[in-house]
XYZ file of C-alpha atoms in Angstrom:
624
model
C 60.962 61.020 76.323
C 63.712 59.815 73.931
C 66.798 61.034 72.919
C 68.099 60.156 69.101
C 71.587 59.233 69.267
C 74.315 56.570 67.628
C 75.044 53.733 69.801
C 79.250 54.843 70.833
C 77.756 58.370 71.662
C 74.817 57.060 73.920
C 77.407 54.695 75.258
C 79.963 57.279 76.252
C 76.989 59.536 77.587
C 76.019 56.798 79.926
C 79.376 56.621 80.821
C 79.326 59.580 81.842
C 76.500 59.455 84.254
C 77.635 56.500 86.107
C 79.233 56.809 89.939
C 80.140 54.881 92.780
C 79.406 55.823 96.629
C 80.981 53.631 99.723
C 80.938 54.944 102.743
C 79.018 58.039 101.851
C 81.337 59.119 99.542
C 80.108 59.536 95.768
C 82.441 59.858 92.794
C 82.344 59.392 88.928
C 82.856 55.378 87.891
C 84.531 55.899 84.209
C 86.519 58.686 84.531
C 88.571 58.437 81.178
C 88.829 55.986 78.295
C 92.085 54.938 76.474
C 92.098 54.513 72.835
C 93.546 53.478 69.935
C 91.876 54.347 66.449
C 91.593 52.312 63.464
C 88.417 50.480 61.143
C 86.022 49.425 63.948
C 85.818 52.276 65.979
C 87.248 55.585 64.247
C 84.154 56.373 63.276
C 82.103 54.717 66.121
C 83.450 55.643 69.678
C 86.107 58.174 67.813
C 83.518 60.175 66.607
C 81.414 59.943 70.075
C 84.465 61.304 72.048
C 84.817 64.153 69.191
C 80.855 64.709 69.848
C 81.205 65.210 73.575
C 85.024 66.592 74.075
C 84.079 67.758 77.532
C 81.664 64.820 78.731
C 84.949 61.893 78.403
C 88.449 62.706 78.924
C 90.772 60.842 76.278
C 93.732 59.372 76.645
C 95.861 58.287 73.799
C 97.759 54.788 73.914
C 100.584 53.438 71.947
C 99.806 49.782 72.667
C 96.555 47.982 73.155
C 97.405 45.872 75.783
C 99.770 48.717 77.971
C 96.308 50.383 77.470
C 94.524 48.377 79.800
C 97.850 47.941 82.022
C 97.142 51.906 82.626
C 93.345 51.247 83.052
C 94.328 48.580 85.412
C 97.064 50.464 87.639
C 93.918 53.513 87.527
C 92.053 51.214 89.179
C 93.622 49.678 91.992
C 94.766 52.911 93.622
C 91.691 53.951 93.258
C 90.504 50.713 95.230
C 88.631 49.468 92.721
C 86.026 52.541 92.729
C 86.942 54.040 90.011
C 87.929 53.208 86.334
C 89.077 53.641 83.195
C 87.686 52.234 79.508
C 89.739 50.961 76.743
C 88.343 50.945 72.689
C 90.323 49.675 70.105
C 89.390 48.925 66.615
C 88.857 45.237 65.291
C 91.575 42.251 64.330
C 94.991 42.948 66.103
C 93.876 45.660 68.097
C 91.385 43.861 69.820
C 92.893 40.839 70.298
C 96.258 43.087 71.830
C 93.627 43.507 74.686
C 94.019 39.890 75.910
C 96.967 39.853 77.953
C 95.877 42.786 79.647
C 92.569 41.024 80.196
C 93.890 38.286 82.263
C 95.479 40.596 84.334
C 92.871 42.095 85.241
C 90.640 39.622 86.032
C 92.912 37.397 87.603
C 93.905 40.097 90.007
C 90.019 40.903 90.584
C 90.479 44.266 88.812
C 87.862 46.408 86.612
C 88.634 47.664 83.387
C 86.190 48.189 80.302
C 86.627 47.414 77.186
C 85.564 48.071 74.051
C 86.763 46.725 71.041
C 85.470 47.108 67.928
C 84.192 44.215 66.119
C 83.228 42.896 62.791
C 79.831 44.395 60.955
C 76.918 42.358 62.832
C 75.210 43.043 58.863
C 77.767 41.112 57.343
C 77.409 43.578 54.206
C 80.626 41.795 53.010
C 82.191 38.479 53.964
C 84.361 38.482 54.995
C 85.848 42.251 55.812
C 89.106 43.150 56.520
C 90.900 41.428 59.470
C 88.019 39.213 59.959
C 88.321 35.764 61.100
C 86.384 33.204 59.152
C 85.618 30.169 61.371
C 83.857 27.629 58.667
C 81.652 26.155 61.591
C 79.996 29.344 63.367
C 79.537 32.400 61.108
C 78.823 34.911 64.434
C 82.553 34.543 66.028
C 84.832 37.117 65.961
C 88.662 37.286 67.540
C 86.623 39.489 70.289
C 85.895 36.007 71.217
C 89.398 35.142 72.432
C 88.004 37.858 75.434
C 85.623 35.157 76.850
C 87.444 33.041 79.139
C 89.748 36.053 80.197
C 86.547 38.845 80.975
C 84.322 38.479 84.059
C 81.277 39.595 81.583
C 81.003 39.652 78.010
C 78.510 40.424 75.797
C 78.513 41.227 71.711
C 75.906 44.563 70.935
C 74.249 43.228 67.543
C 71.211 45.882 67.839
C 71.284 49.122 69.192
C 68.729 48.424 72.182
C 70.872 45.409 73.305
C 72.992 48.152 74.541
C 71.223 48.811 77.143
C 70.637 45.855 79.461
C 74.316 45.049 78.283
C 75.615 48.133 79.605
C 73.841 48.301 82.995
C 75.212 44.519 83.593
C 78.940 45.801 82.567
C 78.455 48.621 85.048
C 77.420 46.018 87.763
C 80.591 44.252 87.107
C 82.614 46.654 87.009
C 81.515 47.950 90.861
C 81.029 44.404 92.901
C 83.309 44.204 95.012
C 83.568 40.444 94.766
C 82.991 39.470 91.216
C 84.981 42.109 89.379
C 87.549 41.962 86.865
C 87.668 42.872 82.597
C 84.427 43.774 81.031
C 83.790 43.317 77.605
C 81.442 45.318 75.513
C 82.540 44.066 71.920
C 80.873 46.726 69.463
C 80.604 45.789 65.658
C 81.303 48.622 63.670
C 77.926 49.097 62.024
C 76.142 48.689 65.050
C 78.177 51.905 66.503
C 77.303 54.427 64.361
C 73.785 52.865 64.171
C 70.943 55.718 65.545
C 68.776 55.035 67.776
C 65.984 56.384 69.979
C 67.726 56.318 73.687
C 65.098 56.813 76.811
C 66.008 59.264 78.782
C 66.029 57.241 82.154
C 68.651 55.567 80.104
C 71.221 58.020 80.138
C 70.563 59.898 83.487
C 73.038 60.217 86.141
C 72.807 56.868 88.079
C 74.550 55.583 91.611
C 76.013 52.375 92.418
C 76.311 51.964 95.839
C 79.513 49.486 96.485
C 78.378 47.075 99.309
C 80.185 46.435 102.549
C 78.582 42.653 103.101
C 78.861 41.827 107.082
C 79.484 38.184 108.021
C 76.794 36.043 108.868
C 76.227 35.465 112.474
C 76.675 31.906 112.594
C 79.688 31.506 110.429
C 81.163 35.000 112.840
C 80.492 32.366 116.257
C 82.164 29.778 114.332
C 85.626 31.989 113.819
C 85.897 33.330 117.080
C 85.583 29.721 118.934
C 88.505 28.692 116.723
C 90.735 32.081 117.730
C 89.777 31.448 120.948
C 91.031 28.424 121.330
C 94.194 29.080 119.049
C 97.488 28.765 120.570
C 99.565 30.239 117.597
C 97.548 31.982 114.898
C 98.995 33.647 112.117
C 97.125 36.578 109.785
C 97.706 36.114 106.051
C 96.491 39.785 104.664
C 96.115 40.080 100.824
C 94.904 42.682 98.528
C 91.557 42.813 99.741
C 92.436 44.717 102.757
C 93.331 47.142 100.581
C 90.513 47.284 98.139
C 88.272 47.196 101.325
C 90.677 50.201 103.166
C 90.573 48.291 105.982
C 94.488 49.208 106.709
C 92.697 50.586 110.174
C 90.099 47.830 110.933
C 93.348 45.316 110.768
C 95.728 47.410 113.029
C 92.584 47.274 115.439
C 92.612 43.648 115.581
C 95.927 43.129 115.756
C 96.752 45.316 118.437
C 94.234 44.139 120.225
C 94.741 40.330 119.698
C 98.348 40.655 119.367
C 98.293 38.102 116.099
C 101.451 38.686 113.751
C 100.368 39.849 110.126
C 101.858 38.343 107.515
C 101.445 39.744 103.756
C 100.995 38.361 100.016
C 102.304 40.432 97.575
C 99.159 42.256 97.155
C 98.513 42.435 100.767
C 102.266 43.822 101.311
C 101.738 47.799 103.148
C 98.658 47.167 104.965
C 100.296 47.661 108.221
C 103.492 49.746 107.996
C 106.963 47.424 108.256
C 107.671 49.319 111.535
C 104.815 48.464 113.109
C 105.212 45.980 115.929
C 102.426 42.775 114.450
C 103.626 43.415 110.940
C 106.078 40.225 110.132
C 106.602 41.069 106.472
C 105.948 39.075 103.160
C 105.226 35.387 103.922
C 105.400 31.975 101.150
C 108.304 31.553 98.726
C 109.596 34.881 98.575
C 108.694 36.126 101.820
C 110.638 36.585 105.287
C 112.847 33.942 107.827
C 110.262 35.859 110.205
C 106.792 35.381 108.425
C 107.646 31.887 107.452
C 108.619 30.630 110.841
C 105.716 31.946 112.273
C 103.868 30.021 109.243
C 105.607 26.833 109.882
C 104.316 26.711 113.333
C 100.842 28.337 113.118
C 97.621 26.121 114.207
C 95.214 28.768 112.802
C 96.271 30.880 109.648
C 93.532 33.836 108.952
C 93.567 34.654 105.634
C 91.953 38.052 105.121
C 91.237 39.062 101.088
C 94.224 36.709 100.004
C 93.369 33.952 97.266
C 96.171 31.903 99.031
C 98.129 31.096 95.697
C 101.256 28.952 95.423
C 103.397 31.400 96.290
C 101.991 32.073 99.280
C 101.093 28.719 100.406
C 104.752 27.376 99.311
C 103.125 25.376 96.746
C 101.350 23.563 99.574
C 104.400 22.813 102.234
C 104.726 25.930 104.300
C 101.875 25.334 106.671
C 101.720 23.318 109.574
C 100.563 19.751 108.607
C 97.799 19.940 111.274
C 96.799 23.771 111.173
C 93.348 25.639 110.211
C 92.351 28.146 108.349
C 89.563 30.629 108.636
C 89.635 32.671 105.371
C 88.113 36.374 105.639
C 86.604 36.799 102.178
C 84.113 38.822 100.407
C 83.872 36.055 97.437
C 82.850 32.577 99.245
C 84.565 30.555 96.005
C 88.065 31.903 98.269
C 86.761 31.879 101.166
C 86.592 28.255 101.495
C 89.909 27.447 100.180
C 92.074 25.268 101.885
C 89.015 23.630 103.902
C 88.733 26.662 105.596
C 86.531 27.932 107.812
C 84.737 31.049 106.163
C 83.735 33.694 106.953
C 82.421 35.591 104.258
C 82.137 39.378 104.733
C 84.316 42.584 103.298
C 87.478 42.611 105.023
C 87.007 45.671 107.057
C 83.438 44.880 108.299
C 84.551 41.005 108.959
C 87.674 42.658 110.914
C 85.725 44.856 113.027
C 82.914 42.418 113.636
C 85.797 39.757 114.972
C 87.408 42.071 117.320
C 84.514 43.668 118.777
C 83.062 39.572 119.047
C 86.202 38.437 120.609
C 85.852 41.252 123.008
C 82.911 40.157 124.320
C 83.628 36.418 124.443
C 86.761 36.541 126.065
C 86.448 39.784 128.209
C 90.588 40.255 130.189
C 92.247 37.849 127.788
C 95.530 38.634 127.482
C 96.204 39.685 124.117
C 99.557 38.176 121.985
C 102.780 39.347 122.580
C 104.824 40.579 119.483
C 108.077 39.999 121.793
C 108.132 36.211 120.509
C 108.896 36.902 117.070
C 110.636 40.557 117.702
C 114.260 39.048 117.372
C 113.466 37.344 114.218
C 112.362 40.482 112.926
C 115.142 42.441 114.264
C 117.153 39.610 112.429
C 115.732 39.899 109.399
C 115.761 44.133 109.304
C 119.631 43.478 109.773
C 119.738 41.018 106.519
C 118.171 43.388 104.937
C 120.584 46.374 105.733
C 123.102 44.186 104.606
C 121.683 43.171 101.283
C 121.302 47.135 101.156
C 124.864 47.852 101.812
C 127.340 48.238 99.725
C 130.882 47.750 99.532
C 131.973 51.145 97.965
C 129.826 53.697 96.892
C 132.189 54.414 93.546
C 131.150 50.245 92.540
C 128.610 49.222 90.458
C 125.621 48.438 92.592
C 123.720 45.202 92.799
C 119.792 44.742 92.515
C 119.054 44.836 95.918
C 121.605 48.213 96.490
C 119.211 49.907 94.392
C 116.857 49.441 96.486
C 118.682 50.265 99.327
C 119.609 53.594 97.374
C 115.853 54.148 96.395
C 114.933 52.914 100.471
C 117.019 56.011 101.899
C 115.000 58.272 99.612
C 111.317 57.984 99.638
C 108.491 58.433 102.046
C 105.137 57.295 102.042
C 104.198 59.635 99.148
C 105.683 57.266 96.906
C 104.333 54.478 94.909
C 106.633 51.513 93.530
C 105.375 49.779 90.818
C 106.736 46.129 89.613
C 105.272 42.844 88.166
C 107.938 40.437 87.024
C 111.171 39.066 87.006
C 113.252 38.929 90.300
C 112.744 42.275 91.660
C 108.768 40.908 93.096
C 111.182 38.592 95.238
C 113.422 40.958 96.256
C 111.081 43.951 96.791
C 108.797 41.308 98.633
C 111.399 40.231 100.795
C 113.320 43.363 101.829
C 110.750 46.631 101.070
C 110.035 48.641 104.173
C 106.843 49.780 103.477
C 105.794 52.874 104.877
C 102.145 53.457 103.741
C 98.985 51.304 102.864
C 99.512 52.025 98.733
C 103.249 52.563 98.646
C 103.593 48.922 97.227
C 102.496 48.250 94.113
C 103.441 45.169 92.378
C 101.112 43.379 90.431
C 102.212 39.474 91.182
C 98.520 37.672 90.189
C 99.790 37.043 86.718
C 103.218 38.814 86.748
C 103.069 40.088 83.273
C 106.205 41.698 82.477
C 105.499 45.157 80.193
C 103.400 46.236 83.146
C 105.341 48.331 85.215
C 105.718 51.569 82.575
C 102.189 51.869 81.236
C 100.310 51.052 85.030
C 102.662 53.891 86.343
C 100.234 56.065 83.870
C 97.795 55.236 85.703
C 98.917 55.841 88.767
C 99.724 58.859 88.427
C 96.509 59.717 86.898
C 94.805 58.181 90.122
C 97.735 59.952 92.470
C 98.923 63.520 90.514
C 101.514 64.942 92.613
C 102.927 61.635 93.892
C 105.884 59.937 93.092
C 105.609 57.404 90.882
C 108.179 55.059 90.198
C 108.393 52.106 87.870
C 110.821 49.551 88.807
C 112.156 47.298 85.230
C 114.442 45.306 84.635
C 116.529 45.183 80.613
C 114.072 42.110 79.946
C 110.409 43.845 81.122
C 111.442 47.189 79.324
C 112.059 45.472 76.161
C 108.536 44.066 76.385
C 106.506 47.210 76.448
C 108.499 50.445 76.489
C 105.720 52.338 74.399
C 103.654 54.049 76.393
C 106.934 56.324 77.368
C 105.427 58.655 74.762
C 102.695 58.459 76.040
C 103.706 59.732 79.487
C 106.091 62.609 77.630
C 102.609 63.614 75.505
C 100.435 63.794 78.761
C 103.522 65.563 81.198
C 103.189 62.737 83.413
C 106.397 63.091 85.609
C 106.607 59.176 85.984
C 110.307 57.526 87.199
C 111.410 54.843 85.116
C 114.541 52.565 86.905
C 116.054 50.643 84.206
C 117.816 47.888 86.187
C 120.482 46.287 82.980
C 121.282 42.670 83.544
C 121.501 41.936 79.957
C 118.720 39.061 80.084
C 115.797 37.499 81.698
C 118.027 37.121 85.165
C 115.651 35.544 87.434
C 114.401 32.796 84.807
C 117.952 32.269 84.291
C 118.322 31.550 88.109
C 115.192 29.317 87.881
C 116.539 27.845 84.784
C 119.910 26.682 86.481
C 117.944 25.488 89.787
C 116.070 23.345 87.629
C 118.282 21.650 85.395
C 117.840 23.400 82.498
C 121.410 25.577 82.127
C 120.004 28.933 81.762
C 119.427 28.133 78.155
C 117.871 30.887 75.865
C 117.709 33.406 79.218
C 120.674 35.599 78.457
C 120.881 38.609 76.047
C 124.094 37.427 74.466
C 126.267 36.870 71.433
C 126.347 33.251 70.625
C 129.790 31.377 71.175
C 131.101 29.236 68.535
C 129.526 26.762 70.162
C 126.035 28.097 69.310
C 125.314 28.994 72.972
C 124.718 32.160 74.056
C 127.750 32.954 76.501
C 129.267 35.374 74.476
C 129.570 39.091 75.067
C 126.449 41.289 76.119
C 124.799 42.690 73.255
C 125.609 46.056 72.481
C 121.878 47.386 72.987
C 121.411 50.887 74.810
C 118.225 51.454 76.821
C 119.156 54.495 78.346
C 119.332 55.772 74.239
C 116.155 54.185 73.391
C 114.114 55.654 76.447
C 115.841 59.084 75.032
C 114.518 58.451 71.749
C 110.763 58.340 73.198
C 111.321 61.716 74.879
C 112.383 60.730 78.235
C 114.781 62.643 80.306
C 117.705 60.095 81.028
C 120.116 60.046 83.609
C 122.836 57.761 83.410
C 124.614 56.306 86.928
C 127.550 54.070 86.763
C 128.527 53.449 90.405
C 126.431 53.744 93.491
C 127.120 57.261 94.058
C 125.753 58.285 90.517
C 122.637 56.273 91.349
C 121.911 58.460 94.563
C 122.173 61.198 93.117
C 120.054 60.097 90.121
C 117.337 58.656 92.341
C 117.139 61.756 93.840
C 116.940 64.042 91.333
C 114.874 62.063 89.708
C 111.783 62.355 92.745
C 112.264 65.709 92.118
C 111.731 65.939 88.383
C 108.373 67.316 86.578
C 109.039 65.772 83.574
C 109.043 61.937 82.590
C 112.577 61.169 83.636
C 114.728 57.490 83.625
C 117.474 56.439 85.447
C 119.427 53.978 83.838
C 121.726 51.405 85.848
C 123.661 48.731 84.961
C 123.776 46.139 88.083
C 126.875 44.287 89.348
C 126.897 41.406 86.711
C 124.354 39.236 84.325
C 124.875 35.929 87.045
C 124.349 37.972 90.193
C 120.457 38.668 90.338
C 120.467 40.328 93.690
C 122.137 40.024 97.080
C 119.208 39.497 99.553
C 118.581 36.132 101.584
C 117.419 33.219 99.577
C 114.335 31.845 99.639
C 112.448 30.589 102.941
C 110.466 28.733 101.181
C 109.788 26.466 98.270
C 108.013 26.869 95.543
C 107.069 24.362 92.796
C 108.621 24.433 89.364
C 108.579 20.543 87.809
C 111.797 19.052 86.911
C 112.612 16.738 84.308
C 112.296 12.881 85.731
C 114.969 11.439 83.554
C 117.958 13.323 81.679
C 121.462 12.076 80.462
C 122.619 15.673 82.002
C 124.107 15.858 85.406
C 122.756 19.192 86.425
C 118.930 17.859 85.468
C 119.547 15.065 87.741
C 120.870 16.524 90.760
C 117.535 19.007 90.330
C 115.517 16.049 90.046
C 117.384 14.871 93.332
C 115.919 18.037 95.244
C 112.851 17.851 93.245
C 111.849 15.052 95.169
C 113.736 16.035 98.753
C 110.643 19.014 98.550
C 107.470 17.850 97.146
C 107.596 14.373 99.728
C 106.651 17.798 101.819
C 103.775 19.149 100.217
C 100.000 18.166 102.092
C 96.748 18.920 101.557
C 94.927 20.767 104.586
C 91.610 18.862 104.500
């Protein structure tokens, strides 16, 4: 049997009828799409969603790529199990998808997209917003989607659809090789009909996998914890994707190992609880990175052990080991590791139950040796937290002190670039397993606002809270309409530093002045050190329908903040911090972290960088 339908509306009926089940638990895979209408798919996957108004829920985006920054914040509280789809039409509106792309698949996220493309007839060449490449007539901008999608594929015929869609849909739910999928539909082929089996578009299961580690490689890892003296657990964002929160507090209460956390890893245990040693690498804690400086065995467990993390290669022990817990073996073996390739949860319990048995009455660790560090480090962060006066402006990290005092482990902070990552990595207590959200894989600033949509979407009920600074919010303030059209009760914090304030920092570290990093009226001079510009975000987020509240000293920001959690309508609070050269007041860095600096320059302040330049990266090794 065969059912005669276009291509976009037997694509959104399959859709439809895909699910995921882990753990015995079954729910719907695409549970919304995003869109953005113009030539390309108005009349393709538009006309599909107007078909079927109850099959596809439909969101409607301002931006392309804060479109997939939704899909993308859907997804990972979700943990990865469910999603959300993107279509835009051809030219600029699919290649808007890009950045959003990256993101994804760099942080091992699913999203789908569908962007329209040009006619696969070619009843006219070229056609509006086409790109004419002289040497290959079948590319298309869709094309710049490639490199950044974990599968692509281009539907020239109506039956291509269908091994093409059941591969995007395998994507989308492995839980190791997962990230943007790309379904580029020419706008032809869309509203092409088409006789669709019916096995085709029946309700179909996709079990997510829970791999266990192979026995051999399981032996191999517990003789090297065994005979560890000072291991160390590195926990990334596959704990969390795996919810293996409980699996890891198992092990290391029963091992007594300290856990250290990425940025994506950050939450996994609670900050309170006594293993937990906070954020670890460049912009982690005095407590994590000792411990890191003197480990012989570091367990990574789902981290992909990036330069932060690592210190750009100089904050591990020259002669230490690692034994990476991993689900994909390409990061499993990094850093000559040992691996162990399993899902985080079922690796976790298959090492503590092993180490059980192979050292029965071992003693386990005891969290007392690093429990005055910590204590140490809780008491630099009550200080960054503290202010002077309550009726003074506050700095960064007193707004997060204000905003500390407030929640609970209902709410969700989202963040992505700029220096509050560092700070928030640093100094947030963390009091549940998805409180912390901040998207540090590729750090694309405009994320924050548009992935608190889809947070909320994931969470109703919660609160949501998306943490910007003046710099990110002029990047991609759009989808504020968005949340005002759908009665999303989101929290915007507008943090006003008038300019890109931690590049500026990084600027002056390395030589470079803080050139171009300030949002300033140039001097006579021609530099820009003249007075802030007179722009108002607190009037602009007005403009888009928000709710504003404005707080001037400390005081005003509590009281914001708190009325704020309490709102049911989209609502900002707008703060300007203590002043455009003072980024925050938490520690500095434990750690280094490699940023280049120019070998030869006629300017003083290059040359002194240049000097530490080299005092560092003497340090770096390679763990082979």
């Amino acid at each position: 049997m065969s059912v005669r339908l276009t291509v976009a509306q037997a694509l959104v009926r399959f859709l439809a009828a895909q699910h995921t089940e882990r753990d015995g638990v079954r729910q719907r895979l695409v549970t919304a799409t995003w869109g953005i209408f113009g030539h390309g798919n108005v009349a393709g996957i538009g006309q599909a969603l107007v078909e079927y108004p109850g099959l596809m829920p439909y969101h409607q985006g301002r931006n392309e790529q804060a479109m997939v920054h939704a899909a993308v914040g859907y997804a990972r509280q979700s943990r990865r199990l469910r999603v959300h789809a993107v279509t835009t039409s051809i030219g600029p509106g699919a290649t808007n998808l890009v950045t959003g792309a990256a993101l994804a698949t760099v942080n091992r996220l699913p999203v789908l997209l569908l962007p329209g493309d040009t006619f696969a007839t070619r009843p006219a060449d070229p056609v509006l917003q086409q790109l004419e490449v002289p040497w290959a007539g079948e590319v298309s901008v869709n094309d710049c989607l490639r490199p950044v999608s974990r599968y692509f594929d281009r539907i020239t015929r109506p039956e291509a659809l269908i091994p093409a869609a059941l591969a995007a849909v395998r994507v989308l739910t492995d839980p190791a090789e997962t990230g943007a999928v790309t379904l580029a539909l020419p706008q032809d082929v869309q509203a092409e009909a088409y006789d669709w089996p019916e096995e085709f578009l029946a309700a179909r299961t996709w079990t997510v996998r829970r791999p266990r580690p192979d026995r051999a490689e399981l032996d191999t890892a517990v003789r090297a914890l065994r005979d560890a003296e000072r291991p160390l657990v590195v926990a990334g964002g596959g704990v969390r994707y795996s919810a293996a929160e409980d699996a890891l507090r198992t092990f290391a209460e029963r091992t007594g190992i300290p856990v250290a956390c990425t940025q994506a890893g950050k939450g996994v245990l609670p900050y309170d609880h006594p293993c937990d040693v906070g954020g670890v690498g460049h912009t982690g804690t005095a407590t994590a990175d000792g411990l890191a400086r003197e480990a012989d065995l570091v367990i990574g467990v789902g981290t992909r052990l990036t330069d932060f993390t690592t210190a750009s290669g100089t904050l591990f022990h020259p002669g230490a080991r690692f034994l990476n817990l991993n689900i994909t073996g390409f990061d499993a073996h990094k850093q000559a590791a040992l691996p162990l390739v399993a899902d985080a949860r079922e690796g976790l319990t298959a090492l503590t139950e092993a180490l059980a048995e192979a050292v029965p009455g071992r003693p386990p660790g005891d969290p007392a040796r690093w429990a005055a560090a910590k204590r140490d480090w809780e008491a630099r962060t009550d200080a960054a937290y503290s202010p002077k006066s309550e009726d003074a402006r506050p700095t960064q990290a007193q707004v997060l002190g204000a905003l500390d005092t407030l929640v609970t482990g209902d709410d969700i902070l989202i963040n992505a670039a700029g220096s509050l990552p560092g700070d928030l990595h640093k100094l947030w207590r963390a009091r549940s397993a998805d409180q912390y959200h901040v998207e540090y894989g590729y750090s694309c600033m405009g994320y924050e606002i548009p992935a608190a949509l889809g947070v909320a979407l994931a969470a109703p009920g919660r609160p949501v809270w998306a943490l910007v600074g003046d710099g990110t919010y002029l990047m991609n303030p759009t989808e504020i309409v968005t949340a005002v059209q759908e009665g999303l009760p989101i929290k915007v914090v507008v943090l006003q530093n008038h300019g890109y304030a931690s590049i500026g920092g990084l600027s002056r570290a390395v030589g470079a002045e803080g050139f171009g990093t300030a949002y300033r009226f140039r001097d006579p001079d021609g530099r820009f050190t003249g007075p802030p510009l007179p722009v108002d975000l607190a009037a602009n987020a007005a403009s888009l329908g928000m709710r504003v509240l404005r707080a001037h000293t400390l005081r005003d920001l509590r009281e914001a903040l708190a009325d704020a959690r309490e709102a049911t309508v989209p609502t900002c609070v707008y703060v300007e911090t203590e002043t455009a050269d003072s980024v925050s007041g938490p520690p500095p860095a434990q750690a280094w972290w490699d940023v280049p600096v120019a070998e030869t320059s006629t300017r003083p302040s290059a040359a002194e960088a240049r000097e530490e330049y080299d005092r560092h990266v003497t340090a770096r090794r390679r763990h082979l």
